[in-house]
Each structure stands twice: as C-alpha cells, then as structure tokens.
Amino acid sequence: MMLTSVFRDSSQVTKQVKLIQTVADPLADKWGRPLQIMEVCGGHTHAIFKFGLDQLIPKSIEFIHGPGCPVCVLPIEAIDQAVTIAEQSDVIFTSFGDPLRVPGSKKSLLKAKAQGADIQVLYSPLDAIALAKNNPDKQVVFFAIGFDTTMPSIAFSLLTAAQQGINNLRFLCHHIRLMPTLMALLAGEKVQLDGFVGPGHVSMVIGAHAYQPIAKRYRKPLVIAGFEPVDFLQALYQLILQLAQGRCEIENAYARVVTAEGNLSAQQAISTVFDDGVDSQWRGLGVVPGSSVKIKECYQAFDARQLLNNTVLSQSSVEIKDPGYCNAVLMGKLKPDQCPLFRKQCTPENPKGALMVSGEGACAAYYYYKGT
Amino acid sequence: MMLTSVFRDSSQVTKQVKLIQTVADPLADKWGRPLQIMEVCGGHTHAIFKFGLDQLIPKSIEFIHGPGCPVCVLPIEAIDQAVTIAEQSDVIFTSFGDPLRVPGSKKSLLKAKAQGADIQVLYSPLDAIALAKNNPDKQVVFFAIGFDTTMPSIAFSLLTAAQQGINNLRFLCHHIRLMPTLMALLAGEKVQLDGFVGPGHVSMVIGAHAYQPIAKRYRKPLVIAGFEPVDFLQALYQLILQLAQGRCEIENAYARVVTAEGNLSAQQAISTVFDDGVDSQWRGLGVVPGSSVKIKECYQAFDARQLLNNTVLSQSSVEIKDPGYCNAVLMGKLKPDQCPLFRKQCTPENPKGALMVSGEGACAAYYYYKGT
Amino acid sequence: MCLGIPAKIIAITDLANSLALAETAGVQRQVSVAMLTLKGKTIESLVGEWVLLHVGFAMALINQEEADRALDLLAQMDPDSQ
Amino acid sequence: MCLGIPAKIIAITDLANSLALAETAGVQRQVSVAMLTLKGKTIESLVGEWVLLHVGFAMALINQEEADRALDLLAQMDPDSQ
Amino acid sequence: MQQLIDEIFLSVFDDTPLQSQLKEDQAQLPLAEFTAHGDRLAFTTDSFVVTPLIFPCGDIGKLAVCGTVNDLAVGGAKPLYLSAGFIIEEGIEFKLLESIVSSMAKTAQQAGVRIVTGDTKVVERGMADQLFINTSGVGVIPSRIQVKVSAAQPGDKILVNGFIGDHGAAVMLARENLGLYSDLRSDCAPLSLLIHPLLAQCPQIRCMRDATRGGLGVVLNEIAKASQVTIELFEPELPIRPQTQAICEILGLEPLFLANEGMAAFVVPAQQVEQALQLMQSHPLGQQAKVVGQVTETSQGMVYLSTAYGGKRMLETPYGVQLPRIC
Amino acid sequence: MQQLIDEIFLSVFDDTPLQSQLKEDQAQLPLAEFTAHGDRLAFTTDSFVVTPLIFPCGDIGKLAVCGTVNDLAVGGAKPLYLSAGFIIEEGIEFKLLESIVSSMAKTAQQAGVRIVTGDTKVVERGMADQLFINTSGVGVIPSRIQVKVSAAQPGDKILVNGFIGDHGAAVMLARENLGLYSDLRSDCAPLSLLIHPLLAQCPQIRCMRDATRGGLGVVLNEIAKASQVTIELFEPELPIRPQTQAICEILGLEPLFLANEGMAAFVVPAQQVEQALQLMQSHPLGQQAKVVGQVTETSQGMVYLSTAYGGKRMLETPYGVQLPRIC
Ligand code: SF4
Ligand code: SF4
Ligand SMILES: [Mg+2]
Ligand SMILES: [Mg+2]
Ligand SMILES: [Mg+2]
Ligand SMILES: [Mg+2]
Ligand SMILES: [Mg+2]
Ligand SMILES: [Mg+2]
Ligand SMILES: [Mg+2]
Ligand SMILES: [Mg+2]
Ligand SMILES: [Mg+2]
Ligand SMILES: [Mg+2]
C-alpha cells in the first residue's frame, strides 16, 4: 500500500509529536488547563490507541472521544426491528458485521442467527443485490447503518435495484448524519472543547466546506484528518497551531482524499433516495433533531419497515436505559476508565452502554488497548 | 406373545413334518414328480427360510414362490413418481420403510432423501394425518402400497382426512389386488402347480370365500395359512391331504384370524374410496388386468398424482426392463439360485430384478438365508 | 407380505375416533379399532381382547375358540398312527 | 468510523454498470466506480488510478498531487527550528 | 458461547486432571504407568452421532465413554485415558450440554478412566445435529493377553453377556415417529468392568467384540471372516427380551442386526467355557450371559443359525440399515 | 454408502497399517517403541469443522493431520500415531471425500506419523456440514524435554516461525461472500518437522504453542497467564504478508487474532535465541522466523504491543470471533 506506508513513517511521527508539544505545552500553560480536543470519529479514537499515540501526545492535550460510531449509538429499537425481520422465515437478512453483537431488548442478531435465523454478513450492499437475484423466492433485507460515508452506497444500491426491477430486496435504514449530531452537541453547550479533529471519510462525501457553521456559528476550529498516524498528527498540529494563533477555521489536512465540495454524485444519490431532517433518538445521545433520514415515499417498496407491518415492538421492552455514565463520557466529563461500570459490569461481552458496544466505541477502545 | 409361542412349538413342528412326509412322499412317487406348491405370499416365503422349514420339508414337495410381495412388483414408474413428488420443496413425503431402497429409473427414495428430500418413514398412515395437521404449510404425501391387507387402512385414513377437512394430505397409491393377480397367473397356464398355500392376512380382509373361483374354475386346492411355523405346516398338511384325496377345496387353517366373509368394514372402506378393476403393469408380471385400483373422482383432492400435473416422466427413462429370469422364477421354471445373475450381478445392494428388491422377494430370501 | 401381529387392547383412548391402546409383550401403540367387526359388541368391551394389527389398524379380532380348536386338532394328530 | 482503504483500479469489468476491479496489496474485489467524480474523464481512463474504497464503492479519486504536497510540507517541518 | 462451554466443561471435569491438562495442547502421561501393566498400547477412536441425545437409560455422553472404553476392553486392554472432542451446534441448550457432560464424567469415573484432553468446536446453527462427540482412548494390554479377531478356532464357543438388540430397539423407539412405546432401555455400559476380571481368570479367551453398529450378526460375520471359520448360532438360545422381540416383529426387523452398547461376543475355547460363563453370570453386567453358538469348522468365513426345528439359515450381513417395513 | 466409504478409506490408507488394524476395534502398538524415545506419552485430540473443505493450499484432511501433529509437537513430543474419526453428511461427493482422505494419507506420510485406527459415521442430509474430522494423536516426549505453557520467564524471547494470520485470512476469503480475492494460501504444515531438529539442538526451549484458533494474540495471552508473566510484542517486527495486512484493513480485523495452522510461538531463553533462530531460518517451515517479542517481567499475565512510535497497547483476548466491519 504505497500510499499508506509513507503516512506511517515513525521518524515523521517523532518529529510531529515534538512539533505539537512545542506549541501545545506553552498554550496549556498559558490557559492553565489542558487543551480539550474532540476527535469526532471512532476511527480516530481507534487509531489513537492502536498506534499508541495516546502515550506520545503531550499531557497538555486531552482528547474527548466524540459520538462518531454509528454502531454504538444504534438504538435498541433498531436491533429489535432487525431481529424481528431476520426471524421471518422467508427472509435472508444481510448486514455489515458491526451491528451483529449489539444487544437488543431480547437478543442480538448474533443470537438470532444462533437460533436459526438466516443472517449473512456482507462487505458491500452491492452483494445484497446479487443475493436477491440469486434467491428470487426469498426476501433479502439489508441492514443499512452508518454515517454520511455509507449512505451514498446504500442509496445507489437501492436505485440500482429499482432500475433492474428487483422486487425482493429491502433496506432497513438507521443512518445517522454527522453535521446535525455535531450541531446538537455544540448547541447543548455542555461540552467544554477547544476544537475538532474532523472525520476524514465523512468529509470525503460531504466536503470540507460543510463544516463552516462550526467555525462560524460556534467559533470552534476544525481540521479534517486522515487515519494514518502521520495524517492524524498533522491535523492535530494544524489545530493546535490555530488555537495558539487564535484562529478559528475549517482546514483540510487530508486533501488527497477530501475536497471542499465533497462527492457531488454521492450527495445526489442521498438526496434522490432519502428524505432529510428526521429527528431520531440515539443510544447515549438522546433525541437529535434532524439527525436521520428516511426512504422517500416513491421508494417505499424498498423499505424493510414494511415487513414490520403488524409487529408492534412493545414499548416497555425497548425502554432499556443507558446508564448516565455514557453521556458523561461523550460530553468529556468522564474518561471511559473513570466510569464505575467500566471493565466490571460493562465489558464487550456484556456491554451496559453504547460506547462499549462496538470495537469503535471509546470504552471498547479503552478496554482492549489500555489494559488494567 | 401368548398366542404366538404355541404356534412356534418345535415338537409340534417335528410331528407335522413327519405327517406331511407320510402323505407327500407316496403321492410324489405315484405322480413321478414332486408336488408343486405355490406359497402366494412373500411372508410365507420369508417364514419358510427364516425358520429353516425348507430343510425340513420333504423333497417330494417343491415350492414355487408366488408374486406376493407388493414391493418387488412395484413398477419403476411408481418410484419415479414418488421421487418426483418427494423432491418438491413443500412436500413431506412419507412411506412405509419397504419401498425406500427400490431403484427408480434415476434414483431410489433413499437416494433422494440423501440428496435432501424430506422423506419420513412411518409405521401407519394414521401418523401421516397427525403430520399433516402439525405441518399446515406443507403438503404431506403418503406413499400407499400393499395388497388388499393394507388398502383398507389407506382408505380409512383418507376418509378420516376428508371428514376432518384436512387439505394438505395426499396419497400416492400403487396398490395391487391379490385375486386378479392370481387369476391372471392361472389364466396364463404357464405355471405347473398343484395347489396354493393362501395368504393369511390378505384373507383376513377379503375372506376365505373369495378364493372359490380358484377351486371352481381352475380346479386348484388352496389352504389359508398363518405365519407361524405350526400354522404354515398345518396348512401345507391339509393341502397335501386334499391332493392325496383328490379333493379341490378352499380350506382355512387360520380360522382364529380369517373368516369366510372377511372384514366387511374394511371391504367397504376400499369400495368407498377406490374404483376397482384398473389394469396395471407390474415389475416382473407385466400388465395384469384389473389388478389395481384408483382413487374415486370425488376424492381426487387426496390423490397425490395431482402433484405430478406438469411432470411428464420420460417414457424412455422408465423403459428399464427386468431380465427375463424373474418371470421364469415367478412361474416356477427357475429357482432363484438358478438364475445366472443371482448373487453376481443381482444383489440386494444392486438388484437387477423385482425379486431381489425387497427383503420379502424370493431371490432376496435366497440371498440372505440360503448361503453360497 | 403384510406383517401382522397379535396385540391386546388394554384401553380405549379416544372413543369418538375409535382409537385404542394396544400392547404386545410390553410394547404399546395407539391403534384404530374402527374397522373391527364388533357383531353388536361395544367398543369399550374390546378391552382385554386380542386383535391382529396391521399398519396401526386392528384388522381382526382373534378368535380364541378357533385358536383352541386348532391346537386341539394338532394335539390329536399323530404321525405314527397314520 | 467508516473504514476506507486506498486501492488501485486495475481493470474495468462492466462498463455499462460502472464496475471495476480494484486491488490493494494483492487483494482484489469488484467495486462500483459509479459515484466517482470524473471531471470529464472516461471510466476507462480510471485504470491505473488510486481510489478510496468504502463498502465496495470507490468514493474518491486519490489526488497524488495533494499527497505529494502534504509529504513535502511534512519534510519541511523541523521541530528544532521552531 | 465458547466461554460458556469452557465453563461447563471445567466445572464438570473438575475432579479429573483435565483442568490443568486443558491448559496444555496435549496430555502428558507417564509411560511407566503403561509399562507397569503390559507391553502394548491400545488406541481407538469413535464418533457418536446418536439421535436423540438422551434415550432411555443413557445419553450420548455415557455412550461416548462406554463405546471407547469397550473398544479398548475387547482388545484385552485396561482402558486408562480418554480424549473428548465435542462438535456443538450453535444454540444448543446449556442445561442439556451440562447434563451430557456430567454424564460423561460420571461414566468415566465408574469405568475407572480419566478424560485428560479435549476439544470443543461450535458450528453454525443447522450445520450439525445438536451435538456430536468423539472419544479416543488409550489403554495397555497385558503381555500374556493375545486376543484378536482372527483367533477363533473350530471347537470354540460363542458367548454373549446379555440381551440382544436392546439399545438399537430403545433408540429406534425414542427416535422415529413410529408411535411405539415400551419400557425398553439401552444396555449402554462400560464392559471393561466385566472383561477385566474375566480375562484375569480366563486369559485364553480368543477374541471379544462389542456388538455395536450392525449388531451381533455383523460382529460374528467379521470374526468368522477374519478367522476363516464357520460360526453356528443356536437360535433358541439367543437371549432376546420380549419387548425387543415384539418391536422386531411389529417392524419386520432382525434383532441380530440391532445395535448393542453393553453387550459383546466372546469367543472362548471349550475348556474355559464353564468358568467364563460362571464368572460372567456372577457379574452385574453378565447376568444374562449365555453360550449362544460355536465355531464349527474352518471355511471362507460364514455364520449360520440353527433354528429350533433343526433347520439352518445363513446370517448374511445386510445391505444398509434396517428400515421398518410392513411386508 | 457405508460400504463405498469403507472402500475409499481402505484404498487410500493401503500403504499404512490401517488395513489390518481396521479389522480390530483398536490399534495395538508396542510400548517398546514409546519407551525407546522417552518417558511420557503425549495424547491430544481436535475436531476439524472448517468451511470450505478445500481452501487455498490445503483441505480439511491436511488440516486434521497437521493440527494434531502440531499439538503433539508443541508439547515436545515425537508424534507417532493418529486416529481418524469421520462424520460424513449423507450425499457428500465421493470424489471430494476421496481427495480429502488421500490428502490425509499424504500429509501423515510427510509428517512421519501413521493413522492406525479410525471410525466413520454417516449422518442424514442436513445434519452435518458435509464433513467433520476428528484426529487424536499419541506421541512420546523425550525425558530431557520439559516444555510447558507455564514455563515462560522474564528475559525469554518470543519467536515465531512464519507469517501471521495467513490461514485465517485465506479461509475467510474462501468461505464468506465478501467478494475478495487474493493469492493468499493457508500455512497449514506439520510443525514436528521443524520442532524435532530444533529441540534436539535447543532442548531448553521453555514452551511452544501452535497459534491456531484465536491466533498468536490468544496463544500469547494463554502463555502469559499460565506463566504469570508479561509479554511484550514488537509490533514492527511482526511478520505479516501484505495481502493479510490488506484484508485486515479492508475488513477491520486484527491479524494477531487470525488463525494459523503452520505457525507457532516459541518461548526461548535468551542464550539460545541466536541458535534457535538460525536453525529455524534454515528449515523450510521457518524461513520467516523472527524474534517478535520478549518476556519482560512477572505479573498477573498480560500481553502488550510496543508500536513503531514508542507507544504501547494492550493485547486483550477479544470477545467472540472477529466479524468483518465497516467502522
Ligand atoms: S463503561 Fe459502559 S456504562 Fe460506562 S460509560 Fe462506557 S459504555 Fe457507558
Ligand atoms: S436373481 Fe435377480 S435377475 Fe435373477 S430372478 Fe432373481 S431378481 Fe430376477
Ligand atoms: Mg473404535
Ligand atoms: Mg466402537
Ligand atoms: Mg467395537
Ligand atoms: Mg483443540
Ligand atoms: Mg439440529
Ligand atoms: Mg488438541
Ligand atoms: Mg489444536
Ligand atoms: Mg494447539
Ligand atoms: Mg468405530
Ligand atoms: Mg450441508
């Protein structure tokens, strides 16, 4: 991976860490507190721990792990819907691997599979189209989750199915949009933070320009970062520099992939298929206005919720509350390992909260990578 | 089995063998040839070898093993129909164990089962009714074979299903009637025989009186026998006595089970459900006029042939001919072990002819019980 | 052909549908007695009777008198006196 | 979130449906290039280009000039001169 | 799933050395323990796939221990150690698994063997029939013992230690939708308990074989062919329970081809028959022991039955499994 | 079916003693052969349930032989004899079965072990996933060899003999509908061929473990916990093929938790590391051998990685199998 290895170079990393320290330490000194940086994206949380960057970055910088894991925030109700559909005898239920372990109110998809439901892990929604063609007497359902990065692929696959007259493929969509989620976070004003490391792959779709309200309205700088150590540190350095220089801008430190306007075809696929601005309740976040989408009226035939017609998911059963700690972690008030449930009642095998659910969750990252 | 053991008493057997010899030997001497006795029923063929009676009965008596195995004579087409239906995905195909190994033109039912068809062995057609009730979204098909003994149970089960409004149970009927088969045998006049040991359990249904045409029209004596050694030998003794005394009557040596008129309810069940007198082609026998039945028009909903609607079983595929030897064995012209294919090309694992197919067949009995 | 086995009716399990429990040497099964010719007897009176079973149906009442008669006949036969 | 991986387009497999074969370090998969912004280029001309893959779709052309620029920038940075 | 399973196995085997051995990829067993008892290692394996998992008087766990213990014992070996390999269908009830594993532990204890190495694999739902168990076993054969399947000689007697066909009949009734019920129970038992004292007294026993799949009929055919002799069975002497007999008559089966799991055929030289019979009959696993046949002559290898009436019939190995039939 | 199967097995194993042993219910093996080589019997079992049955550069048959040979070898034993238990789904293609069985025979020959006892069971269609194989194995451990999983000590080095994760990645690509293709091949191999000469020269090796299910990460955690030590892995030193690395990045997997079938972890005292490394690298199965870590201190038992950048991260045993993910 020619393009990757140069962005993993360790001498480069050493240099960058030194640069960051040179800027951050005096600034934190001046402010009398560490700089509070939110890495929005679970992928960055993961990279920080996987590459051991947490131990390299000066103490003058503190990370607040953002809400950027679409699996962690998936509401219990979404899993219950998925299980209900997957257990229908004529359904082949397909999904990315990520949500399979997430507990529903009764069971996870993995448990449903163990009990006999036909659940298959796919790498791409394109493969669900092929599966539907090869199984004309089955209903194929694809569990569509993910941020703005994944939505275009789902939308495009749905449009392809429509074009090809495939009538046995449906999508169960629980997408979450990044910008409304960030805006809600900032609007809540509960979080003390100085700036953002912006998510590289969401940005590839929505474009760097999309973040302007963050800088304009909330006066927070944001630098878009790739996922290699050198990428991340470069963005962090640029962010710290902005703070030191009192600037507040949207910068793009991942320009080889991210453009200002983003991927226009992808944006168009989204707006063709989905109605925008749906309020939605997320695990650990609560109701976030306008944070989700739904399939447009004209594509209702492809909405898997139709298969839930007569199923009333009992309200009481979905009333499983997150412990309050998760929210505190999301707001930067607690580190994962400061949560009293962490590694005790709450483990990846038996997660009590959203952030332990997926490998991308901040608590799971602490669990696997930080040790006792 | 209080009622059975006394009819297996070995001192009784010894006495009976002696009695038979006393009558048979002089008679054969007089005629200058052994007495040719046909035991019609495969159950008797089986008993003769199982109890080793073949070695006790004097050489002055020769058995001709009759056509009395409904599995052996089952045409290849019947198996092909069964396989075709069993392989339909919504069918639970049920059957007595007997026909499962019988080769069709492409495969046996056992092979179809190995390839994934849902085929279940039942002891009673009553159990097929229960199965149909418990599997309302499946078509349950019962493979109905057998002589007059079995037909009433099939007819009664069909009537029960009709009464109870069960609409997912069907019968694939390939019944063979005894009397038309015997009459055809006698009409052909190819068989040199002196008298019949009559089948006990068919007689229980049709009654002893049903055999009168054999005595009247064809001048052959017949004695109905049970299946225990003492039963069989008693009947044989009575038959030899008739021959010695020049009588030609229908006698009943199994009167604890068989009456003159037979089981009238059973006969009525048959005539309610089945149309009589259907010509049919049997393996090893050829076309036997009036030897079969078909489900009456008004019960067509229960006829599994409906499931064959659009399936044309290719004629060429069912044109697998029996080797001529089987017919010669059936006509008493060859003993099974005189057939050149016996135990060489023709074995229970790979039967070349009808009589090797079922454990009741004469060739299979020789194979298993007589050794090399 | 046509395996048949003697069994004793030990209980009536479903009068309406003529189902009974039959036993042979400690082996039991529910069978139909609907096709037995009862000659005026009630189904309940079958309990204790021996029947001849085939594929789950009682196809004949076993006639004990006829059985005894056959055994008597056998006892009287003497090959040495013939 | 949103795993993405650079891959090189090595062949167009289905022009009508914008499907191409992409390779990363000897691992290949058929991907859709339908959502790439081609800026006047033909799909055929993608062969040899690097793209960023997500769930079977090429979501961005990787801009080699920008990559080089970033690397140059890094090379120029010197913590000791700051 | 894997973790829960490991817990079950550890909790049940905790009085055996499995716990510590499980940490290693292999059990390590002092060879001195083997050489103290004999000069040959006996080594055998069997997989168990019985349906249903629990049947009258036994379960797949008991069966898996007995089956391998018996295959060692009939070779004249003192069974010492077993391995246990589990293939588990995802979604099996843990209570069921637990009871089966604890039945294994109990049976192993009874049989005086230790389960020292194991493996569990979980396969997806629909990819196995609930549970399969493989056991392999090692034991040691005393120097003076030389039993082998090819050692039968004319004049030898054939003994069995118990009723014929009970296991096969009981499992068939538990498995199939035949609507038949009886109080018949599997004879599943560790025969080493019987064979060990027997061999001590009658070391000249020619050969033994547990009459599992295929039943006594197949086992005797194997002995006859391996030894190149003819075996005669006395049909009236065959110990068959009335229930087993009745099931066979109802379904048209041959009891000699039904499986047994606690019954073996013993080929014993004539001069030791009395002693062997007495020893067997005085043991709980041999109370029904009987002389059921004899080796009559050298031949290509065949088995026949002498009937009660002085007739004979051959006992050929049947083709395929027995199916219930109506004619 | 059974008969056809028996024919396959006999025809394929006919240059091994299985033919004659198959007549018996157990293999009988002279104990003298064991005592000539050592003082402990090693005994192990594994069931193999891999899907698909044939994968790049291997199949379930080769795997079943290598897996058990390797579990004996990592105990320091010379593998001698194997058992083979087959559970076969009715309707399997005979050609497939034949090729798998002949692959077993070939692998056994390469590994210098003999398959001496076996069992086949056929289950109904839908009751198994084509074919499962259990192999158990016995071998002998030389007196001077004392490897055990609890023997790692601070100062010891961790070596591996080859690339990490190839088997797991290759099988995942062959199994799942992921649409990914590569020329990656399973590393499946009988490690006894490497370990035997290695132990002869470096008998002080503390412990070895083949990094099968759970991969190197799990195996090292087991060693760390059993030995109550901390193990440090040098991340930049881990030998990972670019294809394996790419598959892991595409699917969000950790190569340290992918299965291997011809790669083991070796814990070697510092003073023997050079010699061990040279020996391994000069052997075909150890060409990629590397020192990948060290035992740093006594502890409750933990494993961490030192990253290329001087950071550390813990390597915890993951919960459940790894699933391909998008985020
Ligand atoms: S440890 Fe569990 S309960 Fe605590 S914050 Fe993390 S996810 Fe929530
Ligand atoms: S041996 Fe075979 S071919 Fe010959 S008569 Fe008998 S069934 Fe027919
Ligand atoms: Mg065995
Ligand atoms: Mg065995
Ligand atoms: Mg055995
Ligand atoms: Mg194992
Ligand atoms: Mg199952
Ligand atoms: Mg093992
Ligand atoms: Mg192993
Ligand atoms: Mg191992
Ligand atoms: Mg076996
Ligand atoms: Mg399968």
Short mmCIF file of N, CA and C in Angstrom, two decimals, chain A residues 10-83:
data_model
loop_
_atom_site.label_atom_id
_atom_site.label_comp_id
_atom_site.label_asym_id
_atom_site.label_seq_id
_atom_site.Cartn_x
_atom_site.Cartn_y
_atom_site.Cartn_z
N SER A 10 7.81 6.30 11.13
CA SER A 10 7.93 6.59 12.56
C SER A 10 8.81 7.80 12.85
N SER A 11 9.79 8.07 11.96
CA SER A 11 10.62 9.26 12.22
C SER A 11 9.78 10.51 12.03
N GLN A 12 8.87 10.43 11.06
CA GLN A 12 7.95 11.53 10.84
C GLN A 12 7.09 11.78 12.08
N VAL A 13 6.61 10.66 12.66
CA VAL A 13 5.75 10.75 13.84
C VAL A 13 6.50 11.43 14.99
N THR A 14 7.73 11.01 15.18
CA THR A 14 8.54 11.58 16.27
C THR A 14 8.67 13.10 16.10
N LYS A 15 8.91 13.47 14.87
CA LYS A 15 9.05 14.89 14.56
C LYS A 15 7.76 15.65 14.85
N GLN A 16 6.64 15.05 14.41
CA GLN A 16 5.34 15.71 14.59
C GLN A 16 4.99 15.87 16.07
N VAL A 17 5.27 14.82 16.84
CA VAL A 17 4.95 14.86 18.26
C VAL A 17 5.71 16.01 18.92
N LYS A 18 6.95 16.13 18.52
CA LYS A 18 7.80 17.19 19.06
C LYS A 18 7.23 18.58 18.73
N LEU A 19 6.82 18.72 17.45
CA LEU A 19 6.22 19.97 17.00
C LEU A 19 4.97 20.31 17.81
N ILE A 20 4.14 19.30 17.98
CA ILE A 20 2.88 19.51 18.71
C ILE A 20 3.17 19.97 20.12
N GLN A 21 4.11 19.27 20.74
CA GLN A 21 4.46 19.61 22.11
C GLN A 21 4.96 21.06 22.22
N THR A 22 5.78 21.41 21.26
CA THR A 22 6.35 22.77 21.25
C THR A 22 5.26 23.84 21.26
N VAL A 23 4.14 23.54 20.59
CA VAL A 23 3.05 24.51 20.54
C VAL A 23 2.08 24.35 21.69
N ALA A 24 1.75 23.10 22.00
CA ALA A 24 0.67 22.84 22.95
C ALA A 24 1.07 23.17 24.38
N ASP A 25 2.26 22.76 24.77
CA ASP A 25 2.66 22.92 26.17
C ASP A 25 2.57 24.38 26.65
N PRO A 26 3.17 25.32 25.91
CA PRO A 26 3.08 26.72 26.37
C PRO A 26 1.65 27.24 26.40
N LEU A 27 0.84 26.76 25.41
CA LEU A 27 -0.53 27.24 25.34
C LEU A 27 -1.33 26.76 26.56
N ALA A 28 -1.16 25.48 26.89
CA ALA A 28 -1.87 24.91 28.04
C ALA A 28 -1.41 25.61 29.31
N ASP A 29 -0.12 25.87 29.36
CA ASP A 29 0.46 26.61 30.49
C ASP A 29 -0.25 27.94 30.65
N LYS A 30 -0.35 28.60 29.51
CA LYS A 30 -0.96 29.92 29.48
C LYS A 30 -2.41 29.86 29.95
N TRP A 31 -3.14 28.85 29.42
CA TRP A 31 -4.56 28.71 29.75
C TRP A 31 -4.79 28.11 31.12
N GLY A 32 -3.74 27.53 31.69
CA GLY A 32 -3.89 26.90 33.00
C GLY A 32 -4.71 25.62 32.98
N ARG A 33 -4.84 25.03 31.79
CA ARG A 33 -5.57 23.75 31.67
C ARG A 33 -5.15 23.10 30.36
N PRO A 34 -5.37 21.78 30.29
CA PRO A 34 -5.03 21.12 29.02
C PRO A 34 -5.98 21.56 27.90
N LEU A 35 -5.48 21.49 26.67
CA LEU A 35 -6.32 21.78 25.52
C LEU A 35 -7.31 20.61 25.34
N GLN A 36 -8.57 20.93 25.14
CA GLN A 36 -9.59 19.87 25.01
C GLN A 36 -9.95 19.69 23.54
N ILE A 37 -9.52 18.57 23.00
CA ILE A 37 -9.73 18.33 21.58
C ILE A 37 -10.69 17.15 21.41
N MET A 38 -11.73 17.36 20.62
CA MET A 38 -12.60 16.22 20.33
C MET A 38 -12.23 15.61 18.98
N GLU A 39 -11.86 14.31 19.01
CA GLU A 39 -11.78 13.61 17.73
C GLU A 39 -13.17 13.04 17.53
N VAL A 40 -13.88 13.54 16.51
CA VAL A 40 -15.29 13.21 16.29
C VAL A 40 -15.46 11.73 15.98
N CYS A 41 -14.48 11.21 15.29
CA CYS A 41 -14.66 9.94 14.60
C CYS A 41 -14.10 8.77 15.41
N GLY A 42 -14.88 7.71 15.51
CA GLY A 42 -14.42 6.49 16.19
C GLY A 42 -13.17 5.93 15.55
N GLY A 43 -13.05 6.12 14.26
CA GLY A 43 -11.85 5.66 13.56
C GLY A 43 -10.61 6.34 14.10
N HIS A 44 -10.73 7.62 14.45
CA HIS A 44 -9.59 8.32 15.04
C HIS A 44 -9.34 7.85 16.47
N THR A 45 -10.43 7.62 17.22
CA THR A 45 -10.27 7.08 18.57
C THR A 45 -9.45 5.79 18.51
N HIS A 46 -9.87 4.95 17.56
CA HIS A 46 -9.22 3.67 17.37
C HIS A 46 -7.76 3.85 17.01
N ALA A 47 -7.49 4.75 16.08
CA ALA A 47 -6.11 4.97 15.62
C ALA A 47 -5.23 5.48 16.77
N ILE A 48 -5.78 6.36 17.58
CA ILE A 48 -5.01 6.91 18.70
C ILE A 48 -4.48 5.78 19.58
N PHE A 49 -5.36 4.80 19.87
CA PHE A 49 -4.94 3.73 20.77
C PHE A 49 -4.15 2.65 20.05
N LYS A 50 -4.59 2.32 18.83
CA LYS A 50 -3.93 1.25 18.08
C LYS A 50 -2.46 1.58 17.85
N PHE A 51 -2.19 2.82 17.51
CA PHE A 51 -0.81 3.19 17.24
C PHE A 51 -0.09 3.69 18.50
N GLY A 52 -0.80 3.70 19.61
CA GLY A 52 -0.18 4.12 20.86
C GLY A 52 0.07 5.61 20.92
N LEU A 53 -0.66 6.40 20.11
CA LEU A 53 -0.43 7.84 20.07
C LEU A 53 -0.80 8.49 21.40
N ASP A 54 -1.74 7.90 22.12
CA ASP A 54 -2.16 8.48 23.40
C ASP A 54 -0.98 8.67 24.34
N GLN A 55 0.03 7.76 24.21
CA GLN A 55 1.17 7.86 25.11
C GLN A 55 2.23 8.83 24.61
N LEU A 56 2.11 9.23 23.35
CA LEU A 56 3.11 10.11 22.76
C LEU A 56 2.70 11.57 22.87
N ILE A 57 1.42 11.79 22.72
CA ILE A 57 0.91 13.16 22.67
C ILE A 57 1.06 13.80 24.06
N PRO A 58 1.52 15.02 24.11
CA PRO A 58 1.80 15.64 25.42
C PRO A 58 0.56 15.74 26.29
N LYS A 59 0.79 15.71 27.57
CA LYS A 59 -0.28 15.80 28.56
C LYS A 59 -1.07 17.10 28.44
N SER A 60 -0.47 18.04 27.76
CA SER A 60 -1.14 19.33 27.60
C SER A 60 -2.34 19.24 26.66
N ILE A 61 -2.51 18.09 26.03
CA ILE A 61 -3.69 17.88 25.16
C ILE A 61 -4.53 16.75 25.75
N GLU A 62 -5.82 17.03 25.87
CA GLU A 62 -6.73 15.96 26.31
C GLU A 62 -7.74 15.68 25.21
N PHE A 63 -7.96 14.38 24.96
CA PHE A 63 -8.93 14.02 23.93
C PHE A 63 -10.30 13.78 24.53
N ILE A 64 -11.30 14.32 23.88
CA ILE A 64 -12.68 13.95 24.19
C ILE A 64 -13.15 13.12 23.02
N HIS A 65 -13.57 11.88 23.34
CA HIS A 65 -13.91 10.96 22.25
C HIS A 65 -15.33 11.22 21.80
N GLY A 66 -15.48 11.59 20.57
CA GLY A 66 -16.76 12.04 20.04
C GLY A 66 -17.77 10.93 19.80
N PRO A 67 -18.93 11.30 19.26
CA PRO A 67 -20.03 10.36 19.07
C PRO A 67 -19.89 9.57 17.77
N GLY A 68 -18.68 9.52 17.22
CA GLY A 68 -18.56 9.05 15.85
C GLY A 68 -18.50 7.56 15.66
N CYS A 69 -19.43 6.83 16.26
CA CYS A 69 -19.53 5.40 15.96
C CYS A 69 -21.00 5.06 15.75
N PRO A 70 -21.39 4.85 14.50
CA PRO A 70 -22.81 4.65 14.19
C PRO A 70 -23.36 3.36 14.80
N VAL A 71 -22.49 2.47 15.21
CA VAL A 71 -22.95 1.22 15.82
C VAL A 71 -23.26 1.45 17.30
N CYS A 72 -22.36 2.17 17.96
CA CYS A 72 -22.56 2.44 19.38
C CYS A 72 -23.89 3.14 19.62
N VAL A 73 -24.21 4.10 18.75
CA VAL A 73 -25.37 4.94 19.02
C VAL A 73 -26.68 4.32 18.53
N LEU A 74 -26.56 3.15 17.86
CA LEU A 74 -27.75 2.49 17.32
C LEU A 74 -28.75 2.22 18.44
N PRO A 75 -30.02 2.69 18.29
CA PRO A 75 -30.96 2.46 19.39
C PRO A 75 -31.38 0.98 19.48
N ILE A 76 -31.73 0.57 20.67
CA ILE A 76 -32.17 -0.81 20.91
C ILE A 76 -33.30 -1.19 19.97
N GLU A 77 -34.17 -0.22 19.71
CA GLU A 77 -35.31 -0.46 18.84
C GLU A 77 -34.85 -0.90 17.44
N ALA A 78 -33.75 -0.34 16.97
CA ALA A 78 -33.25 -0.70 15.64
C ALA A 78 -32.87 -2.19 15.61
N ILE A 79 -32.22 -2.62 16.68
CA ILE A 79 -31.83 -4.04 16.76
C ILE A 79 -33.07 -4.91 16.85
N ASP A 80 -34.05 -4.47 17.62
CA ASP A 80 -35.28 -5.25 17.75
C ASP A 80 -35.99 -5.39 16.40
N GLN A 81 -36.02 -4.30 15.65
CA GLN A 81 -36.61 -4.38 14.30
C GLN A 81 -35.83 -5.38 13.45
N ALA A 82 -34.52 -5.26 13.50
CA ALA A 82 -33.68 -6.13 12.68
C ALA A 82 -33.92 -7.60 13.03
N VAL A 83 -33.97 -7.88 14.34
CA VAL A 83 -34.18 -9.26 14.78
C VAL A 83 -35.56 -9.75 14.32
#
